[in-house]
Coordinates of C-alpha atoms in Angstrom, one line a residue:
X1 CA -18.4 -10.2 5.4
X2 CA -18.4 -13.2 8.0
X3 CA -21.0 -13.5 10.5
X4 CA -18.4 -12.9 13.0
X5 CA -16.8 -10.0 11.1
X6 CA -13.3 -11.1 11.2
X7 CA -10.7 -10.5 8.8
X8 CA -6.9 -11.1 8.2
X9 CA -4.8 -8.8 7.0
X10 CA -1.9 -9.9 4.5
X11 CA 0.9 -8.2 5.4
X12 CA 4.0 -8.0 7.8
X13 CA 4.4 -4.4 7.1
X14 CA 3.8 -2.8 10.3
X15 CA 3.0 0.7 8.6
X16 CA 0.1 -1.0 6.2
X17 CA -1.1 -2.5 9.1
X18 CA -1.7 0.3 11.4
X19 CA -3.5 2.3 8.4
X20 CA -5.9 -0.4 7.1
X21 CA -6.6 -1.1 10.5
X22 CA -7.5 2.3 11.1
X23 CA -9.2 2.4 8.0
X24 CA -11.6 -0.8 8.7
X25 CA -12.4 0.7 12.5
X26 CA -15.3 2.3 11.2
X27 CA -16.9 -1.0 9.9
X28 CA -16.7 -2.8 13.2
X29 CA -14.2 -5.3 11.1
X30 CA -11.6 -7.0 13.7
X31 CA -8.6 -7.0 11.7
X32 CA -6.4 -9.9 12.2
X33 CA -3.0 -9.4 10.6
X34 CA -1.9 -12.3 9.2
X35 CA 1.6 -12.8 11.6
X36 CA -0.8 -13.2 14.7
X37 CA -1.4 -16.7 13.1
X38 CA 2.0 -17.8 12.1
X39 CA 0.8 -16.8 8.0
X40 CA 3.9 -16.8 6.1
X41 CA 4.6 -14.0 3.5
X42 CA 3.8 -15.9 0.1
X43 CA 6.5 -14.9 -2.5
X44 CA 5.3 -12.3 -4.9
X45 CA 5.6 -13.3 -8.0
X46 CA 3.3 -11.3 -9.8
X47 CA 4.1 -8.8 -12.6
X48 CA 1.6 -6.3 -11.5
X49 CA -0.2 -5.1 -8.0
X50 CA -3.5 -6.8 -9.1
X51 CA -1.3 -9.7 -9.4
X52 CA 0.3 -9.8 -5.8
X53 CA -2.3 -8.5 -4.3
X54 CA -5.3 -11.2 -5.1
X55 CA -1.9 -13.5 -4.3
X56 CA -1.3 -12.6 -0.9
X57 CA -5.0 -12.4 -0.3
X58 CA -5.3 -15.9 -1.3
X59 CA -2.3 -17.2 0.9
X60 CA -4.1 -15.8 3.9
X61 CA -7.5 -16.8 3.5
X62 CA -6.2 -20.3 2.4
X63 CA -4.3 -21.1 5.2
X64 CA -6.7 -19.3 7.9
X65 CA -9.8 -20.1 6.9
X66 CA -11.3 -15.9 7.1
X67 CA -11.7 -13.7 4.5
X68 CA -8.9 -11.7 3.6
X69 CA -7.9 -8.2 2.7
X70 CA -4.2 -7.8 0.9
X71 CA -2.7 -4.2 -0.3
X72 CA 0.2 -4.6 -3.1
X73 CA 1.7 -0.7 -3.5
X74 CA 4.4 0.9 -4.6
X75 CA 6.0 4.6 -5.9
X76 CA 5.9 4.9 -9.3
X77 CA 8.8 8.1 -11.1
X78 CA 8.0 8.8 -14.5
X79 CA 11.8 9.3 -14.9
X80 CA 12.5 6.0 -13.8
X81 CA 9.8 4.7 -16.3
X82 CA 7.6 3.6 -13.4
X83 CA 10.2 1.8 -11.4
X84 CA 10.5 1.0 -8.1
X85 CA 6.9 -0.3 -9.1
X86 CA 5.8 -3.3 -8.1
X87 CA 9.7 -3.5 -6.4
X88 CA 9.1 -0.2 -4.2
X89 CA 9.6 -2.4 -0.9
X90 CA 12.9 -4.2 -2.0
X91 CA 14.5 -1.2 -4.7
X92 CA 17.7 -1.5 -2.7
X93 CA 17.7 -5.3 -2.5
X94 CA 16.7 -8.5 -0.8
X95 CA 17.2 -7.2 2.6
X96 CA 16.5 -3.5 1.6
X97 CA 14.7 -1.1 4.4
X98 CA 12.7 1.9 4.1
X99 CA 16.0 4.5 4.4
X100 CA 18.3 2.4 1.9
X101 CA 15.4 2.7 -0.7
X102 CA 15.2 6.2 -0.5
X103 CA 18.5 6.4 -0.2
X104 CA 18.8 4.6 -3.9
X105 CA 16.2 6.7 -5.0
X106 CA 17.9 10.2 -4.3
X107 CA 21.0 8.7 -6.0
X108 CA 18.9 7.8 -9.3
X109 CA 17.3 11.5 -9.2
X110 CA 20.3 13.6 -8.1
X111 CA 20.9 14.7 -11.4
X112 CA 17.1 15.2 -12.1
X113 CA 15.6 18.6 -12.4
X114 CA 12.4 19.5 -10.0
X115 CA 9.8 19.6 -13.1
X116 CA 10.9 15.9 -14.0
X117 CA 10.7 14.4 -10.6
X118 CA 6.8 14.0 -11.1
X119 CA 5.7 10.1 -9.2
X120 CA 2.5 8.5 -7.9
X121 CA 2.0 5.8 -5.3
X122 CA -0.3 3.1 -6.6
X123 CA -2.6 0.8 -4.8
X124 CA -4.4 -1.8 -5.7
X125 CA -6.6 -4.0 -2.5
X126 CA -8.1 -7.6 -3.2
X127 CA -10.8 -8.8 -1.0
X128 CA -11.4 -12.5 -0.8
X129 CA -14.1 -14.0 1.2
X130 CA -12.5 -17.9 0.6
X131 CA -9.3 -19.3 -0.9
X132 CA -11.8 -20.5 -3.8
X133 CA -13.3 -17.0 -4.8
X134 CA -13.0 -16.8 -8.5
X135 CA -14.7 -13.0 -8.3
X136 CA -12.3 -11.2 -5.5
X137 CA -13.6 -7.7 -5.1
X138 CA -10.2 -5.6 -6.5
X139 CA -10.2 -1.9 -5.7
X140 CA -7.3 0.4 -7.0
X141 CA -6.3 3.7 -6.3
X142 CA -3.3 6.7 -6.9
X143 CA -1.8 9.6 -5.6
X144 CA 0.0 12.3 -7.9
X145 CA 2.9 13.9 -6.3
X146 CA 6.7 14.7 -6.6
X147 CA 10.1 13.7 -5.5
X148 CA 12.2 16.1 -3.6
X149 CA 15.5 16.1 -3.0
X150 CA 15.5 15.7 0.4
X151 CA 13.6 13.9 3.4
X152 CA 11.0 15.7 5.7
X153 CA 8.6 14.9 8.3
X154 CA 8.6 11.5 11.0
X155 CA 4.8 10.2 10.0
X156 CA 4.2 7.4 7.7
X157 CA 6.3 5.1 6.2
X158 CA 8.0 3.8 3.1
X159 CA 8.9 6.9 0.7
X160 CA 6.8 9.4 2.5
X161 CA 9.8 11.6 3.6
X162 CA 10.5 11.9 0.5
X163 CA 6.7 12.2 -1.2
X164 CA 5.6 15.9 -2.3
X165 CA 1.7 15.8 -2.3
X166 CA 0.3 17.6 -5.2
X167 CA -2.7 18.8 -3.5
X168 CA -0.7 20.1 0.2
X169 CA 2.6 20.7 -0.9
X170 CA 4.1 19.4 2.2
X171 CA 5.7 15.3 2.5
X172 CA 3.4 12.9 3.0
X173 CA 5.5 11.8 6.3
X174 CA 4.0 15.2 7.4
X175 CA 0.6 14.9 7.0
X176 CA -1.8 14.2 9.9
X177 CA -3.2 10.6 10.3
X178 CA -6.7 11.8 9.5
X179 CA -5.2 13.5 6.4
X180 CA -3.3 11.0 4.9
X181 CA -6.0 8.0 4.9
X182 CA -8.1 11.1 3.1
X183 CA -6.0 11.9 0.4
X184 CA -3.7 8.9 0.0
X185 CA -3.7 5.9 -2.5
X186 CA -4.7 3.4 0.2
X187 CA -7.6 5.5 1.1
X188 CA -9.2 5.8 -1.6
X189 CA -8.8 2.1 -2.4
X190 CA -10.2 1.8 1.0
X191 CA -12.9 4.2 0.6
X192 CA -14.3 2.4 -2.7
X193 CA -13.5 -0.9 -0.9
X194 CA -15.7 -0.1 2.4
X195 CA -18.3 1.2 0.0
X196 CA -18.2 -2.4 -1.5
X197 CA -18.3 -4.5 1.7
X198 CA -21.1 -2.4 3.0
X199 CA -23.5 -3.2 -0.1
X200 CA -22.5 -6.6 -0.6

């Protein structure tokens, strides 16, 4: 880490934000995302979340001058042959938001019996400590679940309300804060992340 322990975030998504910031309290990190410094999104033109994620890391430490933290996720049906993917944020389109892309996504399962709706979410986090790092630390990780039918709980974001954890049973919109960073995909890319930072 810097000697002053600051770090930008690379994302505008206010729901990443609020859990990797909780996620990094523990570390005494002071997350910066990267809007509070006028950081433009970079366009992601990677074809996988390694890809866009050591890209958006590199935008934000490049053009702030901190280290930098990026996530690239995204929902993953094994009906759809891994799509939304990489696309999760914009299924629906250029201008999608979280309800039309579930929305899509119902109307590509409708006809879809329960034991074939099986998905994961997918995470992969880059950590860059200069725009020059040629070794960014890259820590991945997934969580098995299901696609139901319909939408339930008002927690999280993206695909939650529609996001049947394997190991609860329940939507992942209505899991408990303290919960979710525990058994999501962005915790335990954080988890193995934090372990990182703290030995290096």
């Amino acid at each position: 880490m810097s000697s002053d322990n600051k770090l930008v975030l690379a994302s505008a998504n206010p729901g990443k934000i609020k859990e990797l910031q909780q996620m990094l309290d523990s570390l005494g990190i002071q997350v910066i995302p990267q809007t509070e410094l006028d950081i433009p999104d970079i366009e992601e033109t990677g074809l996988s979340f390694v890809e866009n994620s050591i890209l958006k890391a590199r935008n934000a430490t490049a053009l702030s001058g901190l280290p930098a933290i990026a996530d690239d996720s995204g929902l993953e049906v094994d009906y759809l042959k891994g799509a939304p993917g990489i696309y999760s944020a914009r299924f629906a389109g250029a201008d999608a938001t979280d309800a039309s892309n579930r929305n899509k996504l119902l109307e590509l399962l409708a006809a879809v019996p329960t034991g074939q709706r099986t998905a994961r979410y997918q995470t992969v986090l880059a950590y860059m400590r200069h725009a020059n790092d040629s070794t960014p630390i890259i820590c991945q990780g997934s969580w098995e679940g299901s696609i139901a039918t319909d939408e339930k709980g008002d927690g999280g974001f993206g695909y939650d309300p529609l996001f049947i954890v394997s190991e609860t049973n329940c939507r992942a919109a209505e899991l408990d804060k303290e919960t979710k960073n525990r058994l999501s995909h962005r915790g335990k890319a954080m988890a193995n992340l934090l372990q990182k930072l703290q030995t290096s």
